[in-house]
Amino acid sequence: MDIEDRKKKVKGMLSIKDKALKQLKAGTDPFEVRSFVDDAKIGLAYEIPDIDAHVQATNAALKHKRQKESFYTPENKDNLFH
């Protein structure tokens, strides 16, 4: 993520925080505020995606899947706990 996108992301997160604090001060239910924050963060992620983080997460998931598949081969299935 380049520096300009990172600045936009930080600005968006600070805006979400400010709105959430205003909602809490106004007496909004904390669960509703939490829901707002979660939805707003998801929306911000769609607006300003972090491709580097996505690639890292995808690679970690693929590595885990490969390790799991190599551990649970059919020939090892019967002798796994013996």
mmCIF file as gemmi writes it, N, C-alpha and C atoms, coordinates in Angstrom:
data_model
loop_
_atom_site.group_PDB
_atom_site.id
_atom_site.type_symbol
_atom_site.label_atom_id
_atom_site.label_alt_id
_atom_site.label_comp_id
_atom_site.label_asym_id
_atom_site.label_entity_id
_atom_site.label_seq_id
_atom_site.pdbx_PDB_ins_code
_atom_site.Cartn_x
_atom_site.Cartn_y
_atom_site.Cartn_z
_atom_site.occupancy
_atom_site.B_iso_or_equiv
_atom_site.pdbx_formal_charge
_atom_site.auth_seq_id
_atom_site.auth_asym_id
_atom_site.pdbx_PDB_model_num
ATOM 1 N N . MET Axp A 1 ? 0.862 -1.167 0 1 0 ? 1 A 1
ATOM 2 C CA . MET Axp A 1 ? 0 0 0 1 0 ? 1 A 1
ATOM 3 C C . MET Axp A 1 ? 0.908 1.23 0 1 0 ? 1 A 1
ATOM 4 N N . ASP Axp A 2 ? 0.646 2.132 -0.92 1 0 ? 2 A 1
ATOM 5 C CA . ASP Axp A 2 ? 1.482 3.331 -0.986 1 0 ? 2 A 1
ATOM 6 C C . ASP Axp A 2 ? 1.093 4.316 0.113 1 0 ? 2 A 1
ATOM 7 N N . ILE Axp A 3 ? 1.911 5.323 0.265 1 0 ? 3 A 1
ATOM 8 C CA . ILE Axp A 3 ? 1.755 6.252 1.393 1 0 ? 3 A 1
ATOM 9 C C . ILE Axp A 3 ? 0.447 7.039 1.322 1 0 ? 3 A 1
ATOM 10 N N . GLU Axp A 4 ? 0.008 7.405 0.124 1 0 ? 4 A 1
ATOM 11 C CA . GLU Axp A 4 ? -1.239 8.164 -0.016 1 0 ? 4 A 1
ATOM 12 C C . GLU Axp A 4 ? -2.452 7.325 0.382 1 0 ? 4 A 1
ATOM 13 N N . ASP Axp A 5 ? -2.466 6.062 -0.04 1 0 ? 5 A 1
ATOM 14 C CA . ASP Axp A 5 ? -3.56 5.171 0.349 1 0 ? 5 A 1
ATOM 15 C C . ASP Axp A 5 ? -3.547 4.937 1.857 1 0 ? 5 A 1
ATOM 16 N N . ARG Axp A 6 ? -2.36 4.805 2.417 1 0 ? 6 A 1
ATOM 17 C CA . ARG Axp A 6 ? -2.255 4.592 3.865 1 0 ? 6 A 1
ATOM 18 C C . ARG Axp A 6 ? -2.781 5.812 4.627 1 0 ? 6 A 1
ATOM 19 N N . LYS Axp A 7 ? -2.485 7.01 4.127 1 0 ? 7 A 1
ATOM 20 C CA . LYS Axp A 7 ? -3.003 8.23 4.751 1 0 ? 7 A 1
ATOM 21 C C . LYS Axp A 7 ? -4.527 8.263 4.682 1 0 ? 7 A 1
ATOM 22 N N . LYS Axp A 8 ? -5.088 7.881 3.532 1 0 ? 8 A 1
ATOM 23 C CA . LYS Axp A 8 ? -6.546 7.846 3.371 1 0 ? 8 A 1
ATOM 24 C C . LYS Axp A 8 ? -7.169 6.833 4.337 1 0 ? 8 A 1
ATOM 25 N N . LYS Axp A 9 ? -6.493 5.691 4.477 1 0 ? 9 A 1
ATOM 26 C CA . LYS Axp A 9 ? -7 4.645 5.37 1 0 ? 9 A 1
ATOM 27 C C . LYS Axp A 9 ? -7.006 5.14 6.822 1 0 ? 9 A 1
ATOM 28 N N . VAL Axp A 10 ? -5.929 5.779 7.241 1 0 ? 10 A 1
ATOM 29 C CA . VAL Axp A 10 ? -5.845 6.311 8.613 1 0 ? 10 A 1
ATOM 30 C C . VAL Axp A 10 ? -6.919 7.376 8.82 1 0 ? 10 A 1
ATOM 31 N N . LYS Axp A 11 ? -7.09 8.247 7.842 1 0 ? 11 A 1
ATOM 32 C CA . LYS Axp A 11 ? -8.118 9.286 7.939 1 0 ? 11 A 1
ATOM 33 C C . LYS Axp A 11 ? -9.511 8.66 8.062 1 0 ? 11 A 1
ATOM 34 N N . GLY Axp A 12 ? -9.759 7.613 7.296 1 0 ? 12 A 1
ATOM 35 C CA . GLY Axp A 12 ? -11.042 6.911 7.377 1 0 ? 12 A 1
ATOM 36 C C . GLY Axp A 12 ? -11.254 6.25 8.722 1 0 ? 12 A 1
ATOM 37 N N . MET Axp A 13 ? -10.201 5.621 9.263 1 0 ? 13 A 1
ATOM 38 C CA . MET Axp A 13 ? -10.307 4.969 10.572 1 0 ? 13 A 1
ATOM 39 C C . MET Axp A 13 ? -10.56 5.996 11.672 1 0 ? 13 A 1
ATOM 40 N N . LEU Axp A 14 ? -9.893 7.136 11.591 1 0 ? 14 A 1
ATOM 41 C CA . LEU Axp A 14 ? -10.13 8.188 12.584 1 0 ? 14 A 1
ATOM 42 C C . LEU Axp A 14 ? -11.552 8.727 12.489 1 0 ? 14 A 1
ATOM 43 N N . SER Axp A 15 ? -12.074 8.822 11.277 1 0 ? 15 A 1
ATOM 44 C CA . SER Axp A 15 ? -13.452 9.273 11.084 1 0 ? 15 A 1
ATOM 45 C C . SER Axp A 15 ? -14.437 8.271 11.689 1 0 ? 15 A 1
ATOM 46 N N . ILE Axp A 16 ? -14.175 6.994 11.491 1 0 ? 16 A 1
ATOM 47 C CA . ILE Axp A 16 ? -15.025 5.948 12.075 1 0 ? 16 A 1
ATOM 48 C C . ILE Axp A 16 ? -14.992 6.057 13.597 1 0 ? 16 A 1
ATOM 49 N N . LYS Axp A 17 ? -13.802 6.245 14.154 1 0 ? 17 A 1
ATOM 50 C CA . LYS Axp A 17 ? -13.658 6.369 15.611 1 0 ? 17 A 1
ATOM 51 C C . LYS Axp A 17 ? -14.451 7.558 16.142 1 0 ? 17 A 1
ATOM 52 N N . ASP Axp A 18 ? -14.324 8.707 15.461 1 0 ? 18 A 1
ATOM 53 C CA . ASP Axp A 18 ? -15.04 9.907 15.901 1 0 ? 18 A 1
ATOM 54 C C . ASP Axp A 18 ? -16.558 9.703 15.878 1 0 ? 18 A 1
ATOM 55 N N . LYS Axp A 19 ? -17.052 9.076 14.799 1 0 ? 19 A 1
ATOM 56 C CA . LYS Axp A 19 ? -18.496 8.831 14.7 1 0 ? 19 A 1
ATOM 57 C C . LYS Axp A 19 ? -18.958 7.857 15.777 1 0 ? 19 A 1
ATOM 58 N N . ALA Axp A 20 ? -18.15 6.849 16.052 1 0 ? 20 A 1
ATOM 59 C CA . ALA Axp A 20 ? -18.516 5.872 17.081 1 0 ? 20 A 1
ATOM 60 C C . ALA Axp A 20 ? -18.561 6.53 18.459 1 0 ? 20 A 1
ATOM 61 N N . LEU Axp A 21 ? -17.59 7.381 18.744 1 0 ? 21 A 1
ATOM 62 C CA . LEU Axp A 21 ? -17.582 8.071 20.038 1 0 ? 21 A 1
ATOM 63 C C . LEU Axp A 21 ? -18.781 9.006 20.178 1 0 ? 21 A 1
ATOM 64 N N . LYS Axp A 22 ? -19.157 9.681 19.094 1 0 ? 22 A 1
ATOM 65 C CA . LYS Axp A 22 ? -20.339 10.543 19.122 1 0 ? 22 A 1
ATOM 66 C C . LYS Axp A 22 ? -21.597 9.723 19.383 1 0 ? 22 A 1
ATOM 67 N N . GLN Axp A 23 ? -21.681 8.542 18.764 1 0 ? 23 A 1
ATOM 68 C CA . GLN Axp A 23 ? -22.844 7.677 18.98 1 0 ? 23 A 1
ATOM 69 C C . GLN Axp A 23 ? -22.915 7.242 20.442 1 0 ? 23 A 1
ATOM 70 N N . LEU Axp A 24 ? -21.777 6.872 21.01 1 0 ? 24 A 1
ATOM 71 C CA . LEU Axp A 24 ? -21.764 6.439 22.415 1 0 ? 24 A 1
ATOM 72 C C . LEU Axp A 24 ? -22.169 7.57 23.343 1 0 ? 24 A 1
ATOM 73 N N . LYS Axp A 25 ? -21.67 8.782 23.081 1 0 ? 25 A 1
ATOM 74 C CA . LYS Axp A 25 ? -22.029 9.936 23.911 1 0 ? 25 A 1
ATOM 75 C C . LYS Axp A 25 ? -23.506 10.267 23.783 1 0 ? 25 A 1
ATOM 76 N N . ALA Axp A 26 ? -24.093 9.962 22.622 1 0 ? 26 A 1
ATOM 77 C CA . ALA Axp A 26 ? -25.508 10.233 22.397 1 0 ? 26 A 1
ATOM 78 C C . ALA Axp A 26 ? -26.395 9.161 23.034 1 0 ? 26 A 1
ATOM 79 N N . GLY Axp A 27 ? -25.777 8.107 23.575 1 0 ? 27 A 1
ATOM 80 C CA . GLY Axp A 27 ? -26.545 7.078 24.26 1 0 ? 27 A 1
ATOM 81 C C . GLY Axp A 27 ? -26.931 5.896 23.395 1 0 ? 27 A 1
ATOM 82 N N . THR Axp A 28 ? -26.319 5.763 22.239 1 0 ? 28 A 1
ATOM 83 C CA . THR Axp A 28 ? -26.594 4.617 21.368 1 0 ? 28 A 1
ATOM 84 C C . THR Axp A 28 ? -26.124 3.336 22.037 1 0 ? 28 A 1
ATOM 85 N N . ASP Axp A 29 ? -26.87 2.273 21.824 1 0 ? 29 A 1
ATOM 86 C CA . ASP Axp A 29 ? -26.534 0.967 22.381 1 0 ? 29 A 1
ATOM 87 C C . ASP Axp A 29 ? -25.129 0.556 21.919 1 0 ? 29 A 1
ATOM 88 N N . PRO Axp A 30 ? -24.279 0.1 22.826 1 0 ? 30 A 1
ATOM 89 C CA . PRO Axp A 30 ? -22.912 -0.281 22.446 1 0 ? 30 A 1
ATOM 90 C C . PRO Axp A 30 ? -22.846 -1.359 21.355 1 0 ? 30 A 1
ATOM 91 N N . PHE Axp A 31 ? -23.824 -2.258 21.339 1 0 ? 31 A 1
ATOM 92 C CA . PHE Axp A 31 ? -23.839 -3.272 20.293 1 0 ? 31 A 1
ATOM 93 C C . PHE Axp A 31 ? -24.098 -2.665 18.92 1 0 ? 31 A 1
ATOM 94 N N . GLU Axp A 32 ? -24.941 -1.643 18.866 1 0 ? 32 A 1
ATOM 95 C CA . GLU Axp A 32 ? -25.193 -0.947 17.611 1 0 ? 32 A 1
ATOM 96 C C . GLU Axp A 32 ? -23.941 -0.197 17.16 1 0 ? 32 A 1
ATOM 97 N N . VAL Axp A 33 ? -23.236 0.393 18.1 1 0 ? 33 A 1
ATOM 98 C CA . VAL Axp A 33 ? -22 1.102 17.775 1 0 ? 33 A 1
ATOM 99 C C . VAL Axp A 33 ? -20.963 0.113 17.25 1 0 ? 33 A 1
ATOM 100 N N . ARG Axp A 34 ? -20.851 -1.033 17.909 1 0 ? 34 A 1
ATOM 101 C CA . ARG Axp A 34 ? -19.904 -2.067 17.465 1 0 ? 34 A 1
ATOM 102 C C . ARG Axp A 34 ? -20.249 -2.523 16.054 1 0 ? 34 A 1
ATOM 103 N N . SER Axp A 35 ? -21.531 -2.702 15.782 1 0 ? 35 A 1
ATOM 104 C CA . SER Axp A 35 ? -21.976 -3.103 14.45 1 0 ? 35 A 1
ATOM 105 C C . SER Axp A 35 ? -21.624 -2.032 13.417 1 0 ? 35 A 1
ATOM 106 N N . PHE Axp A 36 ? -21.836 -0.757 13.791 1 0 ? 36 A 1
ATOM 107 C CA . PHE Axp A 36 ? -21.466 0.344 12.903 1 0 ? 36 A 1
ATOM 108 C C . PHE Axp A 36 ? -19.974 0.311 12.59 1 0 ? 36 A 1
ATOM 109 N N . VAL Axp A 37 ? -19.146 0.142 13.62 1 0 ? 37 A 1
ATOM 110 C CA . VAL Axp A 37 ? -17.698 0.131 13.436 1 0 ? 37 A 1
ATOM 111 C C . VAL Axp A 37 ? -17.284 -1.019 12.526 1 0 ? 37 A 1
ATOM 112 N N . ASP Axp A 38 ? -17.822 -2.21 12.782 1 0 ? 38 A 1
ATOM 113 C CA . ASP Axp A 38 ? -17.485 -3.37 11.954 1 0 ? 38 A 1
ATOM 114 C C . ASP Axp A 38 ? -17.862 -3.14 10.493 1 0 ? 38 A 1
ATOM 115 N N . ASP Axp A 39 ? -19.077 -2.662 10.268 1 0 ? 39 A 1
ATOM 116 C CA . ASP Axp A 39 ? -19.542 -2.417 8.893 1 0 ? 39 A 1
ATOM 117 C C . ASP Axp A 39 ? -18.731 -1.32 8.214 1 0 ? 39 A 1
ATOM 118 N N . ALA Axp A 40 ? -18.403 -0.274 8.963 1 0 ? 40 A 1
ATOM 119 C CA . ALA Axp A 40 ? -17.631 0.834 8.396 1 0 ? 40 A 1
ATOM 120 C C . ALA Axp A 40 ? -16.217 0.393 8.028 1 0 ? 40 A 1
ATOM 121 N N . LYS Axp A 41 ? -15.604 -0.451 8.861 1 0 ? 41 A 1
ATOM 122 C CA . LYS Axp A 41 ? -14.26 -0.951 8.556 1 0 ? 41 A 1
ATOM 123 C C . LYS Axp A 41 ? -14.27 -1.833 7.311 1 0 ? 41 A 1
ATOM 124 N N . ILE Axp A 42 ? -15.318 -2.631 7.162 1 0 ? 42 A 1
ATOM 125 C CA . ILE Axp A 42 ? -15.439 -3.465 5.96 1 0 ? 42 A 1
ATOM 126 C C . ILE Axp A 42 ? -15.607 -2.58 4.73 1 0 ? 42 A 1
ATOM 127 N N . GLY Axp A 43 ? -16.455 -1.563 4.843 1 0 ? 43 A 1
ATOM 128 C CA . GLY Axp A 43 ? -16.639 -0.636 3.734 1 0 ? 43 A 1
ATOM 129 C C . GLY Axp A 43 ? -15.352 0.08 3.372 1 0 ? 43 A 1
ATOM 130 N N . LEU Axp A 44 ? -14.59 0.483 4.372 1 0 ? 44 A 1
ATOM 131 C CA . LEU Axp A 44 ? -13.315 1.151 4.122 1 0 ? 44 A 1
ATOM 132 C C . LEU Axp A 44 ? -12.324 0.205 3.442 1 0 ? 44 A 1
ATOM 133 N N . ALA Axp A 45 ? -12.344 -1.051 3.838 1 0 ? 45 A 1
ATOM 134 C CA . ALA Axp A 45 ? -11.45 -2.029 3.214 1 0 ? 45 A 1
ATOM 135 C C . ALA Axp A 45 ? -11.792 -2.228 1.739 1 0 ? 45 A 1
ATOM 136 N N . TYR Axp A 46 ? -13.069 -2.142 1.377 1 0 ? 46 A 1
ATOM 137 C CA . TYR Axp A 46 ? -13.454 -2.243 -0.031 1 0 ? 46 A 1
ATOM 138 C C . TYR Axp A 46 ? -13.065 -0.983 -0.8 1 0 ? 46 A 1
ATOM 139 N N . GLU Axp A 47 ? -13.154 0.168 -0.157 1 0 ? 47 A 1
ATOM 140 C CA . GLU Axp A 47 ? -12.801 1.426 -0.816 1 0 ? 47 A 1
ATOM 141 C C . GLU Axp A 47 ? -11.298 1.557 -1.021 1 0 ? 47 A 1
ATOM 142 N N . ILE Axp A 48 ? -10.526 1.171 -0.009 1 0 ? 48 A 1
ATOM 143 C CA . ILE Axp A 48 ? -9.069 1.296 -0.056 1 0 ? 48 A 1
ATOM 144 C C . ILE Axp A 48 ? -8.471 -0.064 0.32 1 0 ? 48 A 1
ATOM 145 N N . PRO Axp A 49 ? -8.424 -0.988 -0.637 1 0 ? 49 A 1
ATOM 146 C CA . PRO Axp A 49 ? -7.924 -2.327 -0.31 1 0 ? 49 A 1
ATOM 147 C C . PRO Axp A 49 ? -6.417 -2.337 -0.066 1 0 ? 49 A 1
ATOM 148 N N . ASP Axp A 50 ? -5.999 -3.202 0.837 1 0 ? 50 A 1
ATOM 149 C CA . ASP Axp A 50 ? -4.578 -3.393 1.124 1 0 ? 50 A 1
ATOM 150 C C . ASP Axp A 50 ? -4.154 -4.69 0.434 1 0 ? 50 A 1
ATOM 151 N N . ILE Axp A 51 ? -3.658 -4.548 -0.781 1 0 ? 51 A 1
ATOM 152 C CA . ILE Axp A 51 ? -3.308 -5.707 -1.594 1 0 ? 51 A 1
ATOM 153 C C . ILE Axp A 51 ? -2.19 -6.519 -0.942 1 0 ? 51 A 1
ATOM 154 N N . ASP Axp A 52 ? -1.215 -5.853 -0.328 1 0 ? 52 A 1
ATOM 155 C CA . ASP Axp A 52 ? -0.109 -6.571 0.316 1 0 ? 52 A 1
ATOM 156 C C . ASP Axp A 52 ? -0.613 -7.473 1.438 1 0 ? 52 A 1
ATOM 157 N N . ALA Axp A 53 ? -1.511 -6.966 2.246 1 0 ? 53 A 1
ATOM 158 C CA . ALA Axp A 53 ? -2.076 -7.774 3.335 1 0 ? 53 A 1
ATOM 159 C C . ALA Axp A 53 ? -2.884 -8.936 2.776 1 0 ? 53 A 1
ATOM 160 N N . HIS Axp A 54 ? -3.591 -8.692 1.674 1 0 ? 54 A 1
ATOM 161 C CA . HIS Axp A 54 ? -4.375 -9.762 1.043 1 0 ? 54 A 1
ATOM 162 C C . HIS Axp A 54 ? -3.456 -10.874 0.539 1 0 ? 54 A 1
ATOM 163 N N . VAL Axp A 55 ? -2.359 -10.502 -0.104 1 0 ? 55 A 1
ATOM 164 C CA . VAL Axp A 55 ? -1.416 -11.496 -0.623 1 0 ? 55 A 1
ATOM 165 C C . VAL Axp A 55 ? -0.809 -12.302 0.525 1 0 ? 55 A 1
ATOM 166 N N . GLN Axp A 56 ? -0.438 -11.63 1.621 1 0 ? 56 A 1
ATOM 167 C CA . GLN Axp A 56 ? 0.123 -12.34 2.774 1 0 ? 56 A 1
ATOM 168 C C . GLN Axp A 56 ? -0.89 -13.315 3.368 1 0 ? 56 A 1
ATOM 169 N N . ALA Axp A 57 ? -2.133 -12.888 3.499 1 0 ? 57 A 1
ATOM 170 C CA . ALA Axp A 57 ? -3.166 -13.757 4.064 1 0 ? 57 A 1
ATOM 171 C C . ALA Axp A 57 ? -3.44 -14.947 3.146 1 0 ? 57 A 1
ATOM 172 N N . THR Axp A 58 ? -3.476 -14.696 1.855 1 0 ? 58 A 1
ATOM 173 C CA . THR Axp A 58 ? -3.709 -15.781 0.896 1 0 ? 58 A 1
ATOM 174 C C . THR Axp A 58 ? -2.577 -16.79 0.937 1 0 ? 58 A 1
ATOM 175 N N . ASN Axp A 59 ? -1.35 -16.308 0.966 1 0 ? 59 A 1
ATOM 176 C CA . ASN Axp A 59 ? -0.206 -17.214 1.04 1 0 ? 59 A 1
ATOM 177 C C . ASN Axp A 59 ? -0.213 -18.034 2.325 1 0 ? 59 A 1
ATOM 178 N N . ALA Axp A 60 ? -0.576 -17.418 3.434 1 0 ? 60 A 1
ATOM 179 C CA . ALA Axp A 60 ? -0.649 -18.153 4.705 1 0 ? 60 A 1
ATOM 180 C C . ALA Axp A 60 ? -1.726 -19.224 4.651 1 0 ? 60 A 1
ATOM 181 N N . ALA Axp A 61 ? -2.868 -18.9 4.047 1 0 ? 61 A 1
ATOM 182 C CA . ALA Axp A 61 ? -3.951 -19.885 3.937 1 0 ? 61 A 1
ATOM 183 C C . ALA Axp A 61 ? -3.54 -21.045 3.036 1 0 ? 61 A 1
ATOM 184 N N . LEU Axp A 62 ? -2.881 -20.743 1.927 1 0 ? 62 A 1
ATOM 185 C CA . LEU Axp A 62 ? -2.428 -21.806 1.028 1 0 ? 62 A 1
ATOM 186 C C . LEU Axp A 62 ? -1.378 -22.691 1.691 1 0 ? 62 A 1
ATOM 187 N N . LYS Axp A 63 ? -0.471 -22.079 2.455 1 0 ? 63 A 1
ATOM 188 C CA . LYS Axp A 63 ? 0.542 -22.858 3.167 1 0 ? 63 A 1
ATOM 189 C C . LYS Axp A 63 ? -0.119 -23.796 4.175 1 0 ? 63 A 1
ATOM 190 N N . HIS Axp A 64 ? -1.084 -23.273 4.913 1 0 ? 64 A 1
ATOM 191 C CA . HIS Axp A 64 ? -1.798 -24.102 5.892 1 0 ? 64 A 1
ATOM 192 C C . HIS Axp A 64 ? -2.534 -25.243 5.188 1 0 ? 64 A 1
ATOM 193 N N . LYS Axp A 65 ? -3.163 -24.941 4.073 1 0 ? 65 A 1
ATOM 194 C CA . LYS Axp A 65 ? -3.911 -25.975 3.333 1 0 ? 65 A 1
ATOM 195 C C . LYS Axp A 65 ? -2.969 -27.07 2.837 1 0 ? 65 A 1
ATOM 196 N N . ARG Axp A 66 ? -1.808 -26.67 2.316 1 0 ? 66 A 1
ATOM 197 C CA . ARG Axp A 66 ? -0.841 -27.666 1.831 1 0 ? 66 A 1
ATOM 198 C C . ARG Axp A 66 ? -0.338 -28.539 2.975 1 0 ? 66 A 1
ATOM 199 N N . GLN Axp A 67 ? -0.062 -27.928 4.132 1 0 ? 67 A 1
ATOM 200 C CA . GLN Axp A 67 ? 0.407 -28.705 5.282 1 0 ? 67 A 1
ATOM 201 C C . GLN Axp A 67 ? -0.665 -29.677 5.748 1 0 ? 67 A 1
ATOM 202 N N . LYS Axp A 68 ? -1.901 -29.211 5.773 1 0 ? 68 A 1
ATOM 203 C CA . LYS Axp A 68 ? -3.007 -30.063 6.206 1 0 ? 68 A 1
ATOM 204 C C . LYS Axp A 68 ? -3.193 -31.227 5.249 1 0 ? 68 A 1
ATOM 205 N N . GLU Axp A 69 ? -3.117 -30.945 3.949 1 0 ? 69 A 1
ATOM 206 C CA . GLU Axp A 69 ? -3.3 -32.005 2.956 1 0 ? 69 A 1
ATOM 207 C C . GLU Axp A 69 ? -2.171 -33.025 3.014 1 0 ? 69 A 1
ATOM 208 N N . SER Axp A 70 ? -0.944 -32.587 3.254 1 0 ? 70 A 1
ATOM 209 C CA . SER Axp A 70 ? 0.177 -33.522 3.307 1 0 ? 70 A 1
ATOM 210 C C . SER Axp A 70 ? 0.124 -34.368 4.573 1 0 ? 70 A 1
ATOM 211 N N . PHE Axp A 71 ? -0.462 -33.857 5.639 1 0 ? 71 A 1
ATOM 212 C CA . PHE Axp A 71 ? -0.559 -34.6 6.887 1 0 ? 71 A 1
ATOM 213 C C . PHE Axp A 71 ? -1.658 -35.656 6.819 1 0 ? 71 A 1
ATOM 214 N N . TYR Axp A 72 ? -2.768 -35.325 6.188 1 0 ? 72 A 1
ATOM 215 C CA . TYR Axp A 72 ? -3.911 -36.224 6.125 1 0 ? 72 A 1
ATOM 216 C C . TYR Axp A 72 ? -3.993 -36.931 4.779 1 0 ? 72 A 1
ATOM 217 N N . THR Axp A 73 ? -2.981 -37.664 4.415 1 0 ? 73 A 1
ATOM 218 C CA . THR Axp A 73 ? -3.038 -38.451 3.194 1 0 ? 73 A 1
ATOM 219 C C . THR Axp A 73 ? -3.772 -39.753 3.49 1 0 ? 73 A 1
ATOM 220 N N . PRO Axp A 74 ? -4.426 -40.341 2.492 1 0 ? 74 A 1
ATOM 221 C CA . PRO Axp A 74 ? -5.185 -41.578 2.747 1 0 ? 74 A 1
ATOM 222 C C . PRO Axp A 74 ? -4.335 -42.695 3.336 1 0 ? 74 A 1
ATOM 223 N N . GLU Axp A 75 ? -3.071 -42.814 2.918 1 0 ? 75 A 1
ATOM 224 C CA . GLU Axp A 75 ? -2.24 -43.897 3.459 1 0 ? 75 A 1
ATOM 225 C C . GLU Axp A 75 ? -1.872 -43.66 4.919 1 0 ? 75 A 1
ATOM 226 N N . ASN Axp A 76 ? -1.881 -42.417 5.387 1 0 ? 76 A 1
ATOM 227 C CA . ASN Axp A 76 ? -1.576 -42.117 6.792 1 0 ? 76 A 1
ATOM 228 C C . ASN Axp A 76 ? -2.833 -42.092 7.661 1 0 ? 76 A 1
ATOM 229 N N . LYS Axp A 77 ? -3.981 -42.104 7.04 1 0 ? 77 A 1
ATOM 230 C CA . LYS Axp A 77 ? -5.232 -41.942 7.776 1 0 ? 77 A 1
ATOM 231 C C . LYS Axp A 77 ? -5.423 -43.037 8.829 1 0 ? 77 A 1
ATOM 232 N N . ASP Axp A 78 ? -5.178 -44.291 8.48 1 0 ? 78 A 1
ATOM 233 C CA . ASP Axp A 78 ? -5.417 -45.395 9.405 1 0 ? 78 A 1
ATOM 234 C C . ASP Axp A 78 ? -4.352 -45.472 10.502 1 0 ? 78 A 1
ATOM 235 N N . ASN Axp A 79 ? -3.149 -45.046 10.217 1 0 ? 79 A 1
ATOM 236 C CA . ASN Axp A 79 ? -2.059 -45.165 11.19 1 0 ? 79 A 1
ATOM 237 C C . ASN Axp A 79 ? -1.783 -43.861 11.909 1 0 ? 79 A 1
ATOM 238 N N . LEU Axp A 80 ? -2.685 -42.947 11.852 1 0 ? 80 A 1
ATOM 239 C CA . LEU Axp A 80 ? -2.447 -41.613 12.382 1 0 ? 80 A 1
ATOM 240 C C . LEU Axp A 80 ? -2.205 -41.621 13.888 1 0 ? 80 A 1
ATOM 241 N N . PHE Axp A 81 ? -2.993 -42.364 14.628 1 0 ? 81 A 1
ATOM 242 C CA . PHE Axp A 81 ? -2.888 -42.351 16.088 1 0 ? 81 A 1
ATOM 243 C C . PHE Axp A 81 ? -2.449 -43.699 16.656 1 0 ? 81 A 1
ATOM 244 N N . HIS Axp A 82 ? -1.81 -44.5 15.85 1 0 ? 82 A 1
ATOM 245 C CA . HIS Axp A 82 ? -1.372 -45.817 16.317 1 0 ? 82 A 1
ATOM 246 C C . HIS Axp A 82 ? 0.096 -45.87 16.51 1 0 ? 82 A 1
